[in-house]
Every structure is written in structure tokens, then in C-alpha cells.
Amino acid sequence: SKFIFITGGVVSGIGKGISGASIGRMLKDRGISVFMQKFDPYLNIDPGTMSPYQHGEVFVTKDGAETDLDLGHYERFINEELTQRSNITTGKVYNDVIKKERRGDYNGKTVQVIPHITDEIKKAVYKAAEESQADIVITEIGGTVGDIESLPFLEAIRQIHAENEKEDVLFIHTTLVPTIPGSNELKTKPTQHSYKELMSLGIKTNVIILRSEGIVTDELKEKISLFCDVPVEAIIQSFNVDFIYEVPLKFQEQNLDKYIMRKMKLKSKVEEDGKW
Ligand code: ADP
């Protein structure tokens, strides 16, 4: 399997889940099999105990796991049934590690965030790949880069990048390009900052997805490209759409699917360009 990791910067709720699901859809259209999972940085073991007023309704997988509602987006976009492997929370990871510690599985070692928590996170990614036998596992890291809570997840995906071939791991970072009220000027600085924050954790993103109210001009893309060391063709805009199922089409118009295929050395398994 190959791995795509989606991180988010600047603010939450900018469409990481929709972006991940859209990428899954585009790859499936090229005949590539896809499995999706989401890492959530909270300490609840699953969202089943959280108020739906705060977090939305849970999504229940076929094997009975109560999961984040993003999994519903994933299933509807990629048309695959997901499992309990698709939603891993910090609470679940810690619970599993502490159970092992009580059983004596660590054989007298000091149990630590690195490597024990990070190993458990990496196992969740590799297990998903093994069980699903998918060509690509897409993993969304919940939360925003810079949060204390998501650090072990980011460290784990950094390690996955280090232990695999370069073309087998792709990082995608979604950020917000805000507009200054009044002048309507679009600002790229928050994107530059969150790129740097990720870099300081050892993760160099390959693709940047921008959410903004206005059109991100070529000039702005060139600026982001210069500061963030990502080619202009890998800077993609997630336009505001009325209907979220348009997002993969918008990505396709910007050739994001072709870029990912080339970068990850994937071969299309369908004759013509992905049809809808
Ligand atoms: P995140 O995973 O970053 O928290 P989600 O993917 O859950 O964000 O998206 C948050 C909300 O924004 C959802 O209600 C989704 O429908 C909406 N959304 C995401 N992308 C777009 C877009 N390109 N245009 C309009 N709405 C979007």
C-alpha cells in the first residue's frame, strides 16, 4: 500500500474531511482501490459519549463502531464500507497501550509517548493497509497543526514517511486564506506560518489545498509556492461550492488527481480519463 496523510492548518473546519474524501473519489475513478481512516486527537475512546450538539451525530460503521461523522462523507464519496479501523482516537490509542502495560507486554520497559504511543498509531495505519489490501490508505489527522494533542499523530506519520519509499507517502496540507474585511485582500501569511509549523515537526507537505472566499490568483499561488517550496501545480484551491459533491470535480479541473498519480508513481487502471 501507499499512504496519503491529510493535515490541517490555521483553523479547524476548513474541509480536511471533504478534501480527503474527494481525493479518494478521484483515485477510485482511476481504478485505484482506496481505504480511508481518521485520527481524532481527543481523549474519548470514541465519539459515542460526546454530545451530538457539539460534535454532530456519530456515524456507525458496518461492524458497529461509533465514529466521527466524517466517515459518512468518506463512505458516500468513495462508495466503500469502512470499519472500526477507520476511526482512531487518542483515547483509544492510550487505552490500548495502558492495557498492554497492565498485561506486562512491555516487559519492564518505561512506557512512553515515543515510541509506544507512536508505534500504536503507526500500527493503526499499517493494519488498515493490510486488512483492506487497498492500493492507497488515506488518513486524515483531525485537529490543527500546532495543537498539543495532535503531536503524537504527526510524529507517527513523519516516521511512516521515513520508513517507506519516497513515492509511497504523500502529505497534503489544507489551510485557510483569509480575506481582510473592507479591502477584500487575500492573505497568504497564515499558510506560510502553518507550513513552517509542519516543517518544524519534520513534515514537508507535497500538496497545499487552500480554502478562501475569493479566487486565489496565480500571483498568490506563486508566492505560496516560493515560501512553502511546493510547485504551483500542487497548490490547489478548494472553491466554496453549494453542493460538496462538486469538490472532486473542482480538484480534477485543477489536475490534482494527475499530480498525485505522477508523484506517487501510480498507474491508472482504467482506459480513459476517470469518468463520473
Ligand atoms: P474539517 O475536516 O477540516 O473539520 P470538514 O471536511 O468536516 O472539515 O468540513 C467542514 C464543513 O465545511 C462541512 O460542513 C463541509 O460540508 C463544508 N465544506 C468543506 N469543503 C467545502 C467547500 N469546498 N465548499 C463548501 N463547503 C465545504
mmCIF file of C-alpha atoms in Angstrom, residues 55-234:
data_model
loop_
_atom_site.group_PDB
_atom_site.id
_atom_site.type_symbol
_atom_site.label_atom_id
_atom_site.label_comp_id
_atom_site.label_asym_id
_atom_site.label_seq_id
_atom_site.Cartn_x
_atom_site.Cartn_y
_atom_site.Cartn_z
ATOM 1 C CA HIS A 55 -19.878 17.117 17.542
ATOM 2 C CA GLY A 56 -22.714 16.129 15.244
ATOM 3 C CA GLU A 57 -24.281 12.675 15.139
ATOM 4 C CA VAL A 58 -21.954 9.695 15.249
ATOM 5 C CA PHE A 59 -21.574 7.588 12.139
ATOM 6 C CA VAL A 60 -21.969 3.856 12.793
ATOM 7 C CA THR A 61 -19.842 1.518 10.670
ATOM 8 C CA LYS A 62 -20.994 -1.906 9.492
ATOM 9 C CA ASP A 63 -19.025 -3.576 12.287
ATOM 10 C CA GLY A 64 -20.784 -1.443 14.886
ATOM 11 C CA ALA A 65 -18.173 1.192 15.722
ATOM 12 C CA GLU A 66 -19.454 4.644 16.666
ATOM 13 C CA THR A 67 -17.248 7.010 14.711
ATOM 14 C CA ASP A 68 -16.762 10.593 13.600
ATOM 15 C CA LEU A 69 -19.289 11.891 11.090
ATOM 16 C CA ASP A 70 -16.511 12.482 8.556
ATOM 17 C CA LEU A 71 -16.615 8.731 7.971
ATOM 18 C CA GLY A 72 -20.065 9.205 6.500
ATOM 19 C CA HIS A 73 -18.557 11.621 3.966
ATOM 20 C CA TYR A 74 -15.831 9.112 3.218
ATOM 21 C CA GLU A 75 -18.267 6.267 2.586
ATOM 22 C CA ARG A 76 -20.532 8.364 0.400
ATOM 23 C CA PHE A 77 -17.653 9.764 -1.642
ATOM 24 C CA ILE A 78 -15.619 6.604 -2.167
ATOM 25 C CA ASN A 79 -18.520 4.168 -2.070
ATOM 26 C CA GLU A 80 -16.714 1.713 0.202
ATOM 27 C CA GLU A 81 -17.874 0.403 3.548
ATOM 28 C CA LEU A 82 -15.460 1.354 6.295
ATOM 29 C CA THR A 83 -14.780 -0.385 9.594
ATOM 30 C CA GLN A 84 -13.692 0.287 13.158
ATOM 31 C CA ARG A 85 -10.166 0.616 11.735
ATOM 32 C CA SER A 86 -11.295 3.881 10.179
ATOM 33 C CA ASN A 87 -11.551 5.957 13.321
ATOM 34 C CA ILE A 88 -8.754 6.034 15.864
ATOM 35 C CA THR A 89 -8.787 8.487 18.778
ATOM 36 C CA THR A 90 -6.060 9.422 21.238
ATOM 37 C CA GLY A 91 -8.252 7.844 23.928
ATOM 38 C CA LYS A 92 -8.339 4.533 22.075
ATOM 39 C CA VAL A 93 -4.585 4.537 21.467
ATOM 40 C CA TYR A 94 -3.808 5.262 25.126
ATOM 41 C CA ASN A 95 -6.370 2.718 26.294
ATOM 42 C CA ASP A 96 -4.734 0.000 24.172
ATOM 43 C CA VAL A 97 -1.227 0.923 25.320
ATOM 44 C CA ILE A 98 -2.223 1.042 29.002
ATOM 45 C CA LYS A 99 -3.977 -2.343 28.710
ATOM 46 C CA LYS A 100 -0.777 -3.806 27.284
ATOM 47 C CA GLU A 101 1.245 -2.208 30.049
ATOM 48 C CA ARG A 102 -1.011 -3.823 32.685
ATOM 49 C CA ARG A 103 -0.640 -7.180 30.957
ATOM 50 C CA GLY A 104 3.125 -6.835 31.156
ATOM 51 C CA ASP A 105 3.555 -6.778 27.371
ATOM 52 C CA TYR A 106 6.282 -4.127 27.589
ATOM 53 C CA ASN A 107 8.475 -6.426 29.580
ATOM 54 C CA GLY A 108 9.745 -3.981 32.181
ATOM 55 C CA LYS A 109 10.340 -1.089 29.778
ATOM 56 C CA THR A 110 9.377 2.512 30.583
ATOM 57 C CA VAL A 111 6.252 3.146 28.528
ATOM 58 C CA GLN A 112 6.499 6.465 26.698
ATOM 59 C CA VAL A 113 4.724 8.584 24.099
ATOM 60 C CA ILE A 114 7.634 7.956 21.741
ATOM 61 C CA PRO A 115 7.947 5.099 20.829
ATOM 62 C CA HIS A 116 4.980 3.314 22.445
ATOM 63 C CA ILE A 117 2.092 5.647 21.618
ATOM 64 C CA THR A 118 3.538 6.487 18.203
ATOM 65 C CA ASP A 119 4.092 2.780 17.448
ATOM 66 C CA GLU A 120 0.444 2.093 18.278
ATOM 67 C CA ILE A 121 -0.606 4.876 15.885
ATOM 68 C CA LYS A 122 1.651 3.565 13.127
ATOM 69 C CA LYS A 123 0.208 0.092 13.668
ATOM 70 C CA ALA A 124 -3.280 1.517 13.072
ATOM 71 C CA VAL A 125 -2.168 2.799 9.670
ATOM 72 C CA TYR A 126 -0.332 -0.371 8.636
ATOM 73 C CA LYS A 127 -3.174 -2.609 9.914
ATOM 74 C CA ALA A 128 -5.665 -0.649 7.830
ATOM 75 C CA ALA A 129 -3.452 -1.178 4.780
ATOM 76 C CA GLU A 130 -3.039 -4.882 5.474
ATOM 77 C CA GLU A 131 -6.685 -5.621 6.213
ATOM 78 C CA SER A 132 -8.151 -3.565 3.394
ATOM 79 C CA GLN A 133 -5.496 -4.566 0.848
ATOM 80 C CA ALA A 134 -6.149 -1.156 -0.675
ATOM 81 C CA ASP A 135 -3.654 0.447 -3.053
ATOM 82 C CA ILE A 136 -3.904 3.668 -1.078
ATOM 83 C CA VAL A 137 -4.762 4.379 2.545
ATOM 84 C CA ILE A 138 -5.853 7.977 3.080
ATOM 85 C CA THR A 139 -5.531 9.145 6.675
ATOM 86 C CA GLU A 140 -6.915 12.431 7.923
ATOM 87 C CA ILE A 141 -5.313 13.866 11.047
ATOM 88 C CA GLY A 142 -8.039 15.651 12.994
ATOM 89 C CA GLY A 143 -7.341 18.974 14.675
ATOM 90 C CA THR A 144 -4.958 21.678 13.546
ATOM 91 C CA VAL A 145 -1.178 21.614 13.259
ATOM 92 C CA GLY A 146 0.188 23.366 16.342
ATOM 93 C CA ASP A 147 -2.242 21.705 18.762
ATOM 94 C CA ILE A 148 -0.524 19.834 21.580
ATOM 95 C CA GLU A 149 -2.997 16.985 21.165
ATOM 96 C CA SER A 150 -2.113 16.097 17.596
ATOM 97 C CA LEU A 151 1.669 15.944 18.109
ATOM 98 C CA PRO A 152 1.937 12.130 18.535
ATOM 99 C CA PHE A 153 -0.060 11.611 15.328
ATOM 100 C CA LEU A 154 2.192 13.974 13.388
ATOM 101 C CA GLU A 155 5.295 12.286 14.794
ATOM 102 C CA ALA A 156 3.897 8.882 13.776
ATOM 103 C CA ILE A 157 3.231 9.965 10.184
ATOM 104 C CA ARG A 158 6.681 11.544 9.993
ATOM 105 C CA GLN A 159 8.108 8.148 10.946
ATOM 106 C CA ILE A 160 5.947 6.390 8.358
ATOM 107 C CA HIS A 161 7.400 8.739 5.747
ATOM 108 C CA ALA A 162 10.915 7.900 6.951
ATOM 109 C CA GLU A 163 10.398 4.138 6.824
ATOM 110 C CA ASN A 164 8.806 3.942 3.357
ATOM 111 C CA GLU A 165 9.892 4.742 -0.192
ATOM 112 C CA LYS A 166 9.546 8.412 -1.046
ATOM 113 C CA GLU A 167 6.843 7.875 -3.668
ATOM 114 C CA ASP A 168 4.789 5.779 -1.262
ATOM 115 C CA VAL A 169 3.937 8.569 1.169
ATOM 116 C CA LEU A 170 2.285 11.871 0.260
ATOM 117 C CA PHE A 171 1.466 14.740 2.609
ATOM 118 C CA ILE A 172 -1.401 17.111 1.891
ATOM 119 C CA HIS A 173 -1.907 20.233 3.961
ATOM 120 C CA THR A 174 -5.168 22.201 3.924
ATOM 121 C CA THR A 175 -5.147 25.829 5.035
ATOM 122 C CA LEU A 176 -7.291 28.938 5.093
ATOM 123 C CA VAL A 177 -6.525 32.033 3.031
ATOM 124 C CA PRO A 178 -8.472 34.727 4.872
ATOM 125 C CA THR A 179 -9.844 37.937 3.398
ATOM 126 C CA ILE A 180 -9.238 41.321 5.036
ATOM 127 C CA PRO A 181 -12.659 42.903 5.572
ATOM 128 C CA GLY A 182 -13.033 46.106 3.600
ATOM 129 C CA SER A 183 -10.120 45.770 1.213
ATOM 130 C CA ASN A 184 -11.066 42.193 0.302
ATOM 131 C CA GLU A 185 -7.397 41.351 0.081
ATOM 132 C CA LEU A 186 -6.480 37.674 0.372
ATOM 133 C CA LYS A 187 -3.693 36.881 2.822
ATOM 134 C CA THR A 188 -1.222 34.004 2.498
ATOM 135 C CA LYS A 189 0.712 34.587 5.707
ATOM 136 C CA PRO A 190 -1.276 32.092 7.833
ATOM 137 C CA THR A 191 -0.499 29.437 5.188
ATOM 138 C CA GLN A 192 3.205 30.258 5.364
ATOM 139 C CA HIS A 193 3.151 30.016 9.140
ATOM 140 C CA SER A 194 1.377 26.713 9.234
ATOM 141 C CA TYR A 195 3.740 25.318 6.566
ATOM 142 C CA LYS A 196 6.638 26.286 8.835
ATOM 143 C CA GLU A 197 4.972 24.754 11.865
ATOM 144 C CA LEU A 198 4.663 21.460 9.986
ATOM 145 C CA MET A 199 8.279 21.704 8.804
ATOM 146 C CA SER A 200 9.418 22.143 12.391
ATOM 147 C CA LEU A 201 7.840 18.748 13.100
ATOM 148 C CA GLY A 202 9.772 17.176 10.249
ATOM 149 C CA ILE A 203 6.896 17.060 7.783
ATOM 150 C CA LYS A 204 7.317 18.691 4.400
ATOM 151 C CA THR A 205 3.984 18.881 2.656
ATOM 152 C CA ASN A 206 3.736 17.877 -1.012
ATOM 153 C CA VAL A 207 0.377 19.486 -1.779
ATOM 154 C CA ILE A 208 -1.368 22.518 -0.290
ATOM 155 C CA ILE A 209 -5.143 22.879 -0.504
ATOM 156 C CA LEU A 210 -6.443 26.390 0.056
ATOM 157 C CA ARG A 211 -9.882 27.390 1.308
ATOM 158 C CA SER A 212 -10.777 31.007 0.684
ATOM 159 C CA GLU A 213 -13.712 33.170 -0.108
ATOM 160 C CA GLY A 214 -12.155 34.741 -3.176
ATOM 161 C CA ILE A 215 -10.200 33.353 -6.113
ATOM 162 C CA VAL A 216 -6.571 32.640 -5.301
ATOM 163 C CA THR A 217 -4.772 34.211 -8.261
ATOM 164 C CA ASP A 218 -1.713 32.730 -9.981
ATOM 165 C CA GLU A 219 0.309 35.515 -8.441
ATOM 166 C CA LEU A 220 -0.720 34.441 -4.916
ATOM 167 C CA LYS A 221 -0.070 30.797 -5.776
ATOM 168 C CA GLU A 222 3.426 31.726 -6.927
ATOM 169 C CA LYS A 223 4.009 33.488 -3.653
ATOM 170 C CA ILE A 224 2.889 30.458 -1.658
ATOM 171 C CA SER A 225 4.983 28.249 -3.925
ATOM 172 C CA LEU A 226 8.065 30.366 -3.224
ATOM 173 C CA PHE A 227 7.599 30.500 0.534
ATOM 174 C CA CYS A 228 6.400 26.958 1.020
ATOM 175 C CA ASP A 229 8.574 25.158 -1.529
ATOM 176 C CA VAL A 230 5.652 23.418 -3.230
ATOM 177 C CA PRO A 231 5.269 23.621 -7.041
ATOM 178 C CA VAL A 232 2.464 25.889 -8.282
ATOM 179 C CA GLU A 233 0.676 22.899 -9.811
ATOM 180 C CA ALA A 234 0.464 21.338 -6.330
#
